Coordinates of C-alpha atoms in Angstrom, one line a residue:
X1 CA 0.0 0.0 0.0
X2 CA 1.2 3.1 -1.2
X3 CA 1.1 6.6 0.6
X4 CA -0.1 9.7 -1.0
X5 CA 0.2 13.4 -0.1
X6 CA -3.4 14.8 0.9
X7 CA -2.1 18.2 -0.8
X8 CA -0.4 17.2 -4.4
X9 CA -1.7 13.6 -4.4
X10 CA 1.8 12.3 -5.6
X11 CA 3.8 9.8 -3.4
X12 CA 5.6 12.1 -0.7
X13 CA 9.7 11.4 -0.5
X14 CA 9.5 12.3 3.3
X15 CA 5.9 11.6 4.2
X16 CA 4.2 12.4 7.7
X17 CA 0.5 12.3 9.3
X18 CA -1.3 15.0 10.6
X19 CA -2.5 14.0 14.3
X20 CA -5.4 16.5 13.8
X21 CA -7.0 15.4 10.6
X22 CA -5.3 12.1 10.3
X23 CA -4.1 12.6 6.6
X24 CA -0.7 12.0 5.5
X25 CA 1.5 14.9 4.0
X26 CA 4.2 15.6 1.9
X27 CA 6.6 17.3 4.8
X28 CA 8.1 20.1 3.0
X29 CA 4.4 20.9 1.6
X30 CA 2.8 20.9 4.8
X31 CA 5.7 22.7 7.0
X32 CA 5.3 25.3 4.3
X33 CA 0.9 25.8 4.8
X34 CA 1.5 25.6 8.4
X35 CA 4.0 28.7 8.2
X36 CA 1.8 30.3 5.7
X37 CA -1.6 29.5 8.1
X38 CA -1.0 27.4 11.2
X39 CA -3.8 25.3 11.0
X40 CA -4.2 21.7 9.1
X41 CA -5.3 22.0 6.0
X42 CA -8.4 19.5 5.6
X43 CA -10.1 20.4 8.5
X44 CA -9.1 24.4 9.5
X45 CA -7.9 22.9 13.2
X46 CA -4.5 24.7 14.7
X47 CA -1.0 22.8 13.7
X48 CA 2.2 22.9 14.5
X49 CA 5.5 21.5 13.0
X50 CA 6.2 20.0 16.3
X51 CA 2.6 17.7 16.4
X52 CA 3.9 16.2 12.9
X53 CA 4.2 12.7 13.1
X54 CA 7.4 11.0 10.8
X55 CA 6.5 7.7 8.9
X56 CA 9.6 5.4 8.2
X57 CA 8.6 3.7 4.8
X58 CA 11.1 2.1 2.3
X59 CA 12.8 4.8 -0.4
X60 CA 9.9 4.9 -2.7
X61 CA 10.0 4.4 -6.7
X62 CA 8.6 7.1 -7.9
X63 CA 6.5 6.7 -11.0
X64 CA 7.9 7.8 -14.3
X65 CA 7.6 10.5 -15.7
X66 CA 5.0 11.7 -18.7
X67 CA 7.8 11.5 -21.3
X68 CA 8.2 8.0 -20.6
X69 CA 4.7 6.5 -21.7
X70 CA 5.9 5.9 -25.5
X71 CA 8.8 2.8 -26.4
X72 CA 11.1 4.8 -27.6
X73 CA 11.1 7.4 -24.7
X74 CA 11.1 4.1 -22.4
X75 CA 14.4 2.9 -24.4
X76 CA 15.9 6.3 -24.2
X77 CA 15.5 6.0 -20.6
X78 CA 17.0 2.8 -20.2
X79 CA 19.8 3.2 -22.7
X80 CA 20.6 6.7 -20.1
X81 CA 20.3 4.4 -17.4
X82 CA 22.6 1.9 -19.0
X83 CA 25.8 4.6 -19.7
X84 CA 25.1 5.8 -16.0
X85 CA 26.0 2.1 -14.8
X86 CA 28.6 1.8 -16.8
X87 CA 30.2 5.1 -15.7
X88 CA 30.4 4.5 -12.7
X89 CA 31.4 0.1 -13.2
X90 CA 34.2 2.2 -14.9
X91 CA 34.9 4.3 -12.0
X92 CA 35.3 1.3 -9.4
X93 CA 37.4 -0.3 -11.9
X94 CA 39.7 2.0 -11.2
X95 CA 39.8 2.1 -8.3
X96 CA 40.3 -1.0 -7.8
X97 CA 43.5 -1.1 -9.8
X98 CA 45.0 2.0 -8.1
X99 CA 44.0 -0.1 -4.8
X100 CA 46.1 -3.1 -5.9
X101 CA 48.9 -0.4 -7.0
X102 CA 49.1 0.5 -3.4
X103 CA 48.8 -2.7 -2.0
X104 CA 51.6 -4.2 -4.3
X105 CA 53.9 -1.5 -2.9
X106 CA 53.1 -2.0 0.8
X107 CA 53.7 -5.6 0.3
X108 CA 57.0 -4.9 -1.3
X109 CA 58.5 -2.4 1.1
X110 CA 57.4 -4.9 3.8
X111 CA 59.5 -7.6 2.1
X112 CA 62.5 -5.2 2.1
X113 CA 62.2 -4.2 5.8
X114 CA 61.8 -8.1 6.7
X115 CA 64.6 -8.5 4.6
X116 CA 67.0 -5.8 5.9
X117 CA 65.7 -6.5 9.6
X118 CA 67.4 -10.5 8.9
X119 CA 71.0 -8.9 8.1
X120 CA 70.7 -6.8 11.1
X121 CA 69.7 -9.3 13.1
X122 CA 72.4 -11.7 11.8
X123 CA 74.8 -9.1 11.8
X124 CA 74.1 -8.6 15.8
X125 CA 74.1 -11.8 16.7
X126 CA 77.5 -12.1 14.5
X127 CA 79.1 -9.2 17.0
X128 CA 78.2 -10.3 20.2
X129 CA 79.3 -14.3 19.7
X130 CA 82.6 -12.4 18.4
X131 CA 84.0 -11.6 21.8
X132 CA 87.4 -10.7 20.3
X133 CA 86.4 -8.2 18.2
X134 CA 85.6 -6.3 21.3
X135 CA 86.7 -2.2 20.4
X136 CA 88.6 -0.1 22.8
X137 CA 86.1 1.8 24.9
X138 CA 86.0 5.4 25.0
X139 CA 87.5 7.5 28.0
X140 CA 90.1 4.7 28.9
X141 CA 94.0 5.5 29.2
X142 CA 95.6 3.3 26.8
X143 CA 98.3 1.2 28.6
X144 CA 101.8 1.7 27.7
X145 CA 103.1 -1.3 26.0
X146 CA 107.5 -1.8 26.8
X147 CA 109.6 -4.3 24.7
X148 CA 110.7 -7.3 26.7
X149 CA 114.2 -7.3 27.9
X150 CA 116.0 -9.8 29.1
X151 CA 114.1 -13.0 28.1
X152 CA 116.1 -16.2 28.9
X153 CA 116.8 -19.6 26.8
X154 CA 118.2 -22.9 28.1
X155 CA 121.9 -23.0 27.4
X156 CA 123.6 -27.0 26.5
X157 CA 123.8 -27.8 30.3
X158 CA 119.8 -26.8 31.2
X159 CA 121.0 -24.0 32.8
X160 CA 119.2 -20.8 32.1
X161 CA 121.2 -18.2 29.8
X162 CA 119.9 -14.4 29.2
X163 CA 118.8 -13.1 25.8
X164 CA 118.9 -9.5 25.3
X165 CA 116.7 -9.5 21.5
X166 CA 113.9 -7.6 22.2
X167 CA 110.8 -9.2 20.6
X168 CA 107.6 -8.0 20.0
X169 CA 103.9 -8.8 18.4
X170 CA 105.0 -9.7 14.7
X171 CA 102.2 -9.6 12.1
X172 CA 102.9 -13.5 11.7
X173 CA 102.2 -14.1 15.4
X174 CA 98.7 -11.7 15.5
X175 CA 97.5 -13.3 12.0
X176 CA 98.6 -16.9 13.9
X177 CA 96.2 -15.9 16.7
X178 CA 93.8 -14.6 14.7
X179 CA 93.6 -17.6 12.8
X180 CA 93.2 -19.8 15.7
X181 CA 90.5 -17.7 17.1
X182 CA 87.9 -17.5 14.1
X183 CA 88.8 -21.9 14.4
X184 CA 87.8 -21.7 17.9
X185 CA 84.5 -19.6 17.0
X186 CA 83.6 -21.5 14.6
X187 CA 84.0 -24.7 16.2
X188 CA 81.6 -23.2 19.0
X189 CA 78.7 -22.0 16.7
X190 CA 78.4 -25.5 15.3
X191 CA 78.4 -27.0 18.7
X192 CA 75.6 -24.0 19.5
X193 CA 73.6 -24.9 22.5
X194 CA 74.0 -28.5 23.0
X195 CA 74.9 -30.3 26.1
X196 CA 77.4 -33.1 25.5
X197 CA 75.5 -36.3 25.7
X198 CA 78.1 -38.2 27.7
X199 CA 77.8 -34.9 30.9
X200 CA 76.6 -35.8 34.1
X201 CA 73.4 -34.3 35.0
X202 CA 72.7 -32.4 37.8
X203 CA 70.9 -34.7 39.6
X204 CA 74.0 -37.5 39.4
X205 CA 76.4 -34.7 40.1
X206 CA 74.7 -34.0 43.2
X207 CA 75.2 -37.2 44.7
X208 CA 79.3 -37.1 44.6
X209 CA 81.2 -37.6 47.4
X210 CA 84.9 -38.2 48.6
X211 CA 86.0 -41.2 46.7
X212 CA 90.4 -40.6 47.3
X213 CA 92.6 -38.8 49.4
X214 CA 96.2 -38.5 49.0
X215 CA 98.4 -36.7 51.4
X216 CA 101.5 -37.6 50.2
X217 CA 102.1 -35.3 47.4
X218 CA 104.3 -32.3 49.1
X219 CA 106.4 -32.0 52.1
X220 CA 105.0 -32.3 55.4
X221 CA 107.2 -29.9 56.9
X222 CA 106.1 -27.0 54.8
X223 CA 102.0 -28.0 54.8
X224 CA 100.2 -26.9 51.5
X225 CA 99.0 -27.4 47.7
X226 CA 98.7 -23.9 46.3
X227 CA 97.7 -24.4 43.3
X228 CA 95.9 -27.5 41.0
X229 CA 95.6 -28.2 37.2
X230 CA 94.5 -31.3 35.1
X231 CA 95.3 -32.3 31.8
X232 CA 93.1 -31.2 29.7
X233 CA 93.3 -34.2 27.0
X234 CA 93.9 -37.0 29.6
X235 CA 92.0 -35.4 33.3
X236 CA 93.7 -38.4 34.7
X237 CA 96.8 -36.4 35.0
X238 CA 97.2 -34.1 38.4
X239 CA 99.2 -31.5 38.2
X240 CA 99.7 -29.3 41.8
X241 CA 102.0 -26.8 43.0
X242 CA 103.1 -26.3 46.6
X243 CA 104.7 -24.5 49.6
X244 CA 107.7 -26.6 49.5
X245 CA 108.6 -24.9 46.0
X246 CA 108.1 -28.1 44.2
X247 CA 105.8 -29.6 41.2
X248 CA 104.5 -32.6 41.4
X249 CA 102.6 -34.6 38.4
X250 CA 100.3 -37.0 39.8
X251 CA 98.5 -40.1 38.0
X252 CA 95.0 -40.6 39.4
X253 CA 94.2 -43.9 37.8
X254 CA 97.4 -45.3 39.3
X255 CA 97.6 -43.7 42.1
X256 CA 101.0 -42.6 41.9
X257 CA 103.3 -40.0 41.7
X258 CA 104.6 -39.4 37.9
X259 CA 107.4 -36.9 38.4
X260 CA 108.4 -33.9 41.0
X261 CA 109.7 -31.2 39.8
X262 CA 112.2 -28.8 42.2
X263 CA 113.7 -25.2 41.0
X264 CA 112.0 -22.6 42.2
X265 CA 113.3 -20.7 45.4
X266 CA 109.7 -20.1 46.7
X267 CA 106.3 -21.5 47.0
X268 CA 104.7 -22.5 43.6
X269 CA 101.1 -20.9 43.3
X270 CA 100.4 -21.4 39.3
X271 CA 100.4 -24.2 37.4
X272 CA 99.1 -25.7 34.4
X273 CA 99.2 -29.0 32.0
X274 CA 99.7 -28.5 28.2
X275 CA 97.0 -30.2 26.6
X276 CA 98.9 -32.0 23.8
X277 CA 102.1 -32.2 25.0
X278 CA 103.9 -33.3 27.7
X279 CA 104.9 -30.6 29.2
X280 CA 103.9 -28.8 32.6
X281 CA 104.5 -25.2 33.6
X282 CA 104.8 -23.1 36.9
X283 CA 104.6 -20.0 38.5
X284 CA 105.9 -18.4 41.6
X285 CA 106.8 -15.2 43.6
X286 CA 110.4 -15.8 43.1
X287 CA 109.3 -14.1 39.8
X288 CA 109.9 -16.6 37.7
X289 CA 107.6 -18.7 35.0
X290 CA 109.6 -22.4 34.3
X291 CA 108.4 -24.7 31.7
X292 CA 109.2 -28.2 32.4
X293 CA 109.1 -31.8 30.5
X294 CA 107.4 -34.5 32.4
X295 CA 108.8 -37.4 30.3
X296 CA 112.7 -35.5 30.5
X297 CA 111.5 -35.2 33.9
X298 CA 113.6 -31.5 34.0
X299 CA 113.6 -28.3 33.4
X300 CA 113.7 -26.8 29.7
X301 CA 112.9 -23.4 29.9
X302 CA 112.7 -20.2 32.3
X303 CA 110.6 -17.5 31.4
X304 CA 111.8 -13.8 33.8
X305 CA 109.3 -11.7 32.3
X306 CA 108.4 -10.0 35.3
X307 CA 110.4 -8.1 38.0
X308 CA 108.2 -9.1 41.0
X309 CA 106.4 -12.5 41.7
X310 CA 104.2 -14.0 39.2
X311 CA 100.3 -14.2 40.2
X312 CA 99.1 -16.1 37.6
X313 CA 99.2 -18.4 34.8
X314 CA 96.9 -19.2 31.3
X315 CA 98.3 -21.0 28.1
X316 CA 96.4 -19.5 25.3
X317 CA 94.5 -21.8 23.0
X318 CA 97.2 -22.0 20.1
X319 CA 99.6 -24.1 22.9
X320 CA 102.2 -21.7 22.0
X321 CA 102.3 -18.7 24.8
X322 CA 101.6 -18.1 28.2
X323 CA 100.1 -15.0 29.5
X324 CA 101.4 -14.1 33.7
X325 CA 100.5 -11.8 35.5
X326 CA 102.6 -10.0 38.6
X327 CA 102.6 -7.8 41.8
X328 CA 105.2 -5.4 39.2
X329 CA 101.6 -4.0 37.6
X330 CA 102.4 -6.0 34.5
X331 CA 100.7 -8.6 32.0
X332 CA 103.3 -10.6 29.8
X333 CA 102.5 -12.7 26.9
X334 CA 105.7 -14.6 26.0
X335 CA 106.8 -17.5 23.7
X336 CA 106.9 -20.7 25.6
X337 CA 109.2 -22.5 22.5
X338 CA 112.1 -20.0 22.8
X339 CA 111.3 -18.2 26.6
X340 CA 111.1 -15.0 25.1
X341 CA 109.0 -12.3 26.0
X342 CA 106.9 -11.0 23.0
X343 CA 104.9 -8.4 24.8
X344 CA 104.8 -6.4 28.4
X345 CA 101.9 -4.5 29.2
X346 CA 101.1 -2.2 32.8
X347 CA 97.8 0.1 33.1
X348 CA 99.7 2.9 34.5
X349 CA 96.3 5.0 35.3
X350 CA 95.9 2.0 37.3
X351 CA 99.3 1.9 39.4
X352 CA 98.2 -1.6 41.3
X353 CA 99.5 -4.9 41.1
X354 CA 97.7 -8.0 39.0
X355 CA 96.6 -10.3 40.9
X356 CA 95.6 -13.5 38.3
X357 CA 94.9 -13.8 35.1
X358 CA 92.8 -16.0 32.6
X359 CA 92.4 -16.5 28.7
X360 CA 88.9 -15.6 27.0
X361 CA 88.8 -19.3 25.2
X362 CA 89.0 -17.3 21.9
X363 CA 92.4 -16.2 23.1
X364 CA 92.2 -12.9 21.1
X365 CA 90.9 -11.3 24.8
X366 CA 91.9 -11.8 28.0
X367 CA 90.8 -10.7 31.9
X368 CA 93.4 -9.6 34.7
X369 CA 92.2 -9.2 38.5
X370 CA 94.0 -6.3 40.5
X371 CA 94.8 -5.7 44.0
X372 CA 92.4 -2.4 44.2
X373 CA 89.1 -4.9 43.2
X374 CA 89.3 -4.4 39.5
X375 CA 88.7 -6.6 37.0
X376 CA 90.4 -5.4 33.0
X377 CA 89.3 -7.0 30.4
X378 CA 92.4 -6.5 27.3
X379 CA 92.5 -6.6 23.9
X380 CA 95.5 -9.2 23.0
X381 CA 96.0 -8.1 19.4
X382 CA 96.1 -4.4 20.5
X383 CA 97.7 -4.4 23.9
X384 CA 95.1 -2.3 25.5
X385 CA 92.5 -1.9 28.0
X386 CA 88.6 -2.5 26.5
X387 CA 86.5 -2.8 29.7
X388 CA 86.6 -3.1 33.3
X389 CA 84.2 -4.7 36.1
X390 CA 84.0 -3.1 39.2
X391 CA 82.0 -4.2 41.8
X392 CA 84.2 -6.1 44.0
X393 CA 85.7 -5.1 47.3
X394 CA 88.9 -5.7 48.1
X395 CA 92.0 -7.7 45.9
X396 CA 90.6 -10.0 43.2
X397 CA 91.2 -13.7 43.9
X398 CA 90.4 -15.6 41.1
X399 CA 88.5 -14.9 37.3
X400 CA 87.0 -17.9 35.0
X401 CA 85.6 -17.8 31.7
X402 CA 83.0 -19.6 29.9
X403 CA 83.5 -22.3 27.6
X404 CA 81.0 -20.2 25.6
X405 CA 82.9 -17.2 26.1
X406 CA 79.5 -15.3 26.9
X407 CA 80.3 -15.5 31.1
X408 CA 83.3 -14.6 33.2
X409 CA 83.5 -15.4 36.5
X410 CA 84.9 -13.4 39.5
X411 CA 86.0 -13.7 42.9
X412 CA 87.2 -11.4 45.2
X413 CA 88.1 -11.3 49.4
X414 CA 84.5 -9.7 50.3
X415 CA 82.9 -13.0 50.4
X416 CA 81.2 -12.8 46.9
X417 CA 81.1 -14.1 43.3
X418 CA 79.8 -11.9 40.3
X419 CA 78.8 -13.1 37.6
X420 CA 79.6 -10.8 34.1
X421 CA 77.8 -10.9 30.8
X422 CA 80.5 -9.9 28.1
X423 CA 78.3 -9.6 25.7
X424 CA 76.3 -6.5 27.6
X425 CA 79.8 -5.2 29.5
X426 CA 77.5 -5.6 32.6
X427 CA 77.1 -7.7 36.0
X428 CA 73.8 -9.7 36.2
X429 CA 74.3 -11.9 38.9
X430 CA 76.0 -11.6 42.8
X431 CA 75.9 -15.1 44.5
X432 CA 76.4 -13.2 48.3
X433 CA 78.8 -16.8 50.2
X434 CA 78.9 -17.1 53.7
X435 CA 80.5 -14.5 56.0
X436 CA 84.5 -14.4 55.7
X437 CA 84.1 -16.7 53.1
X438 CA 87.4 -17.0 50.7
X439 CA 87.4 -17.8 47.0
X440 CA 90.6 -18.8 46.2
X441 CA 89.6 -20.7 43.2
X442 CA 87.1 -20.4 40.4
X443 CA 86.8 -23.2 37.2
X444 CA 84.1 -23.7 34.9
X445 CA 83.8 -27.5 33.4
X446 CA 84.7 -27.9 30.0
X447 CA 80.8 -27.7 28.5
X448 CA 80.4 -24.7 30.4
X449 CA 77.4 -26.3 32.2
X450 CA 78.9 -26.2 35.6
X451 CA 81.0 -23.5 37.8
X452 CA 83.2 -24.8 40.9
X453 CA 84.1 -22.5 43.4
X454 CA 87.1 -23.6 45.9
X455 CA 87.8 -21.5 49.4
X456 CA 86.5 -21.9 52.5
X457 CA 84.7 -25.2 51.3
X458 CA 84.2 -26.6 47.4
X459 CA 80.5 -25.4 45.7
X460 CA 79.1 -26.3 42.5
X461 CA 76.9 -24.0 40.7
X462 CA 74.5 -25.4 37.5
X463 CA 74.8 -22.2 35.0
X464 CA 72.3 -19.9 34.0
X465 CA 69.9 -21.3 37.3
X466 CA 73.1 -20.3 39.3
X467 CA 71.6 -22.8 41.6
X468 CA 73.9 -24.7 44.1
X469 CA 74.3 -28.4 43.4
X470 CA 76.8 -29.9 45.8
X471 CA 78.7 -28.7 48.3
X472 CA 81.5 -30.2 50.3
X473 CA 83.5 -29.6 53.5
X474 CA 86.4 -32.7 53.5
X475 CA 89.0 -30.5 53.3
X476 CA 90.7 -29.3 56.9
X477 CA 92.3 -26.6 55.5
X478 CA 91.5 -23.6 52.9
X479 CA 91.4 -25.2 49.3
X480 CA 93.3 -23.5 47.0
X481 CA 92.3 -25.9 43.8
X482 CA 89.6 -27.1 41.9
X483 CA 89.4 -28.4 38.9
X484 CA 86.3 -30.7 36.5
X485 CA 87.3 -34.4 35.4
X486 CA 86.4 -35.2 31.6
X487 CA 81.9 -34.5 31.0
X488 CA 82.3 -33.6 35.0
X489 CA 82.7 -37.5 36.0
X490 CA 84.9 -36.3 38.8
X491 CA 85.5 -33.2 40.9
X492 CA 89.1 -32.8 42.4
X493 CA 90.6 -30.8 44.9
X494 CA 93.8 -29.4 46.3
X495 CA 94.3 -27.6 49.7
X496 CA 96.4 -26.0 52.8
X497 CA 95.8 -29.7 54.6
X498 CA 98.3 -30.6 52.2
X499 CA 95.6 -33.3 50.3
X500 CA 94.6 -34.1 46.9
X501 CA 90.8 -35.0 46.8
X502 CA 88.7 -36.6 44.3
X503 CA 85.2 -36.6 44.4
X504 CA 82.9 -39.1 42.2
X505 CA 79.6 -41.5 42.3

């Protein structure tokens, strides 16, 4: 049913009802009488605009016009109507094709900002697994670097003779540690995150306990194993060094003593086992660094690269130098093959002794603890200072790294051990030990999955928990030593009580 205007009897666009007469209207028709005469118009009563009542009908199709009551007007029509939908079919076409236009282009810059944030983050994850390519930092006092003088060589009857060739960093020797590094690097990212299959879990580790003691290993009369090492290729081989000046190579699966070593003129407190040859080596406060042969059973080299005693002792990677470190405020990086010294390096912003030192396994960087708390971390290649870790209070005891070169490990006499992330230059963890506790020896095992720590009693942490896992007290004295057997099947020990301990299921 179809509504008609009471006034111009056509169908009204906008139509409304009078309430007074109850006709419908055309709006505009009857807005315009009631302004004219305010009343409705069939039946003379008063009305307003406001009394008008709205009716919501459908859009109405109006009917056509007079022109179209003939077959060609009617085709006229259509064939307008026609054009006027093709028009506008031709208008949305295009659109549509400036749309996909548009589209197309967003999709490719989002390819090329997918593609570009890849390399970036390739190239970031590139620079922080690449430890040695670690840049001087701003604001630091570049160390002075001295030629070595003096080095010594073993003359035809093992005694030591003086050589007064000054050597230094030849191109040949960086490009040689270079080389070795970007092996080493390598070698990790393909062993990425894995745990070595053969590793004890935490769970077995936890149940260890003391399987051997042996006392016999220094002098009595002099009480004390300062320092402990194990062979690295065969961790059946002991290696300590102790109060009575001597070295001592120790075979755990025997049970016996391989071969003492006497020379220095006062305590030995740094030692460690080549790990393809036979060959030990030693360090002491009688300032000297000695390189011996376990199958000669003697002496084939001293090392005097320092003018004070020697506080510690890494071979770097390569097998083919030692870095020391000494009370004079000097590191040394010398040539274990001829006992020359290739480099000498002091902080003298610094002005405090060195207290240990420790390879970066990479071997391009290295760490030094100080007397004054500090821990340096040096650019080998360069000779200079790149970062340093305070934190610590009082002299630095001990410093480990990583097998994954990410972590370094530090101990100090304030009865703490940080933790330091090397790839952020920042501390993120403080385990707080026990009041006057004393770390006198930090190792990690050779997966990096586990962290010893040797002092006032032997702990073992499980990385990236830093959880404790085990914890012994055998040892009557202070132990100076720890050290991981091969996959962490054993744990051994060295202390002022003057015992080796071993520690196994």
């Amino acid at each position: 049913m179809s509504l008609v205007c009471a006034i111009c009897n056509e169908v009204p666009e906008h139509p409304c009802v009078s309430p007074v007469s109850n006709q419908v209207f055309e709006r505009r028709l009857i807005e315009k009488y009631i302004a004219e005469n305010g009343t409705d118009p069939m039946n003379g009563q008063p009305l307003s605009e406001e009394q008008l009542i709205d009716i919501k009908v459908s859009h109405p199709i109006r009917p056509k016009a007079p022109s179209a009551t003939s077959i060609p007007a009617i085709l006229k029509s259509l064939q307008d109507e026609w054009d006027a939908v093709m028009l506008h079919s031709f208008t949305l076409r295009q659109q549509l094709q400036t749309t996909r236009q548009e589209l197309s282009h967003a999709l490719y810059q989002h390819d090329a900002a997918c593609r570009v944030i890849a390399r970036l983050t390739k190239e970031v994850t590139a620079a922080r697994e690449a430890l040695a390519t670690l840049k001087p930092q701003a604001g630091l006092v570049a160390p002075q670097a001295i030629a070595a003088s003096q080095p010594t060589a073993v003359g035809a009857g093992g005694e030591p003779m003086e050589i007064n060739e000054q050597v230094g960093m030849t191109p040949e020797i960086i490009q040689k540690l270079q080389d070795k590094a970007t092996i080493l690097t390598t070698e990790r990212k393909k062993r990425g995150k894995t745990v070595p299959e053969d590793l004890v879990r935490a769970e077995d580790l936890g149940k260890y306990h003391q399987v051997a003691s042996h006392v016999g290993l220094h002098s009595a009369s002099v009480p004390g194993i300062l320092a402990l090492d194990l062979c690295p290729s065969d961790t059946s081989k002991v290696l300590t060094g102790g109060a009575d000046k001597n070295v001592v190579v120790f075979d755990k699966n025997e049970e016996q003593i391989v071969a003492t070593f006497k020379g220095h003129t006062k305590k030995v407190t740094s030692v460690i086992y080549h790990p393809s040859q036979s060959v030990v080596f030693s360090a002491s406060p009688d300032s000297t660094i000695r390189v011996w042969s376990v199958t000669g059973g003697n002496c084939v080299q001293v090392v005097r690269a320092h003018e004070a005693g020697v506080t510690g002792l890494s071979l770097h990677a390569t097998g083919d130098y030692l870095l020391s470190s000494s009370e004079d405020q000097y590191w040394a990086f010398s040539d274990i093959q001829t006992g020359r010294v290739l480099t000498k390096v002091t902080d003298e912003s610094a002005g405090c002794a060195l207290t240990c030192a420790q390879f970066h396994p990479d071997g391009l960087i290295f760490g030094t603890g100080t007397a004054d708390s500090q821990i340096k971390i040096w650019d080998l290649k360069e000779r200079t200072n790149v970062a340093n870790f305070p934190g610590h209070s009082g002299p630095v005891t001990s410093i480990a790294f990583s097998e994954n070169g990410y972590y370094l490990a530090t101990g100090a006499q304030d009865s703490s051990l940080k933790l330091w992330d090397l790839r952020k230059l920042k501390n993120f963890k403080t385990i707080t030990l026990d009041n006057n506790y004393e770390v006198k020896s930090l190792v990690f095992d050779q997966s990096g999955t586990y962290l010893a720590v040797g002092g006032s009693d032997i702990r073992v942490y499980i990385c990236k928990q830093w959880s404790e896992v085990l914890n012994f007290t055998d040892h009557t004295g202070l132990v100076t030593g720890v050290s991981f057997g091969d996959n962490a099947r054993f744990l051994s020990s060295a202390g002022m009580d003057r015992s080796l301990k071993f520690y196994s299921l």
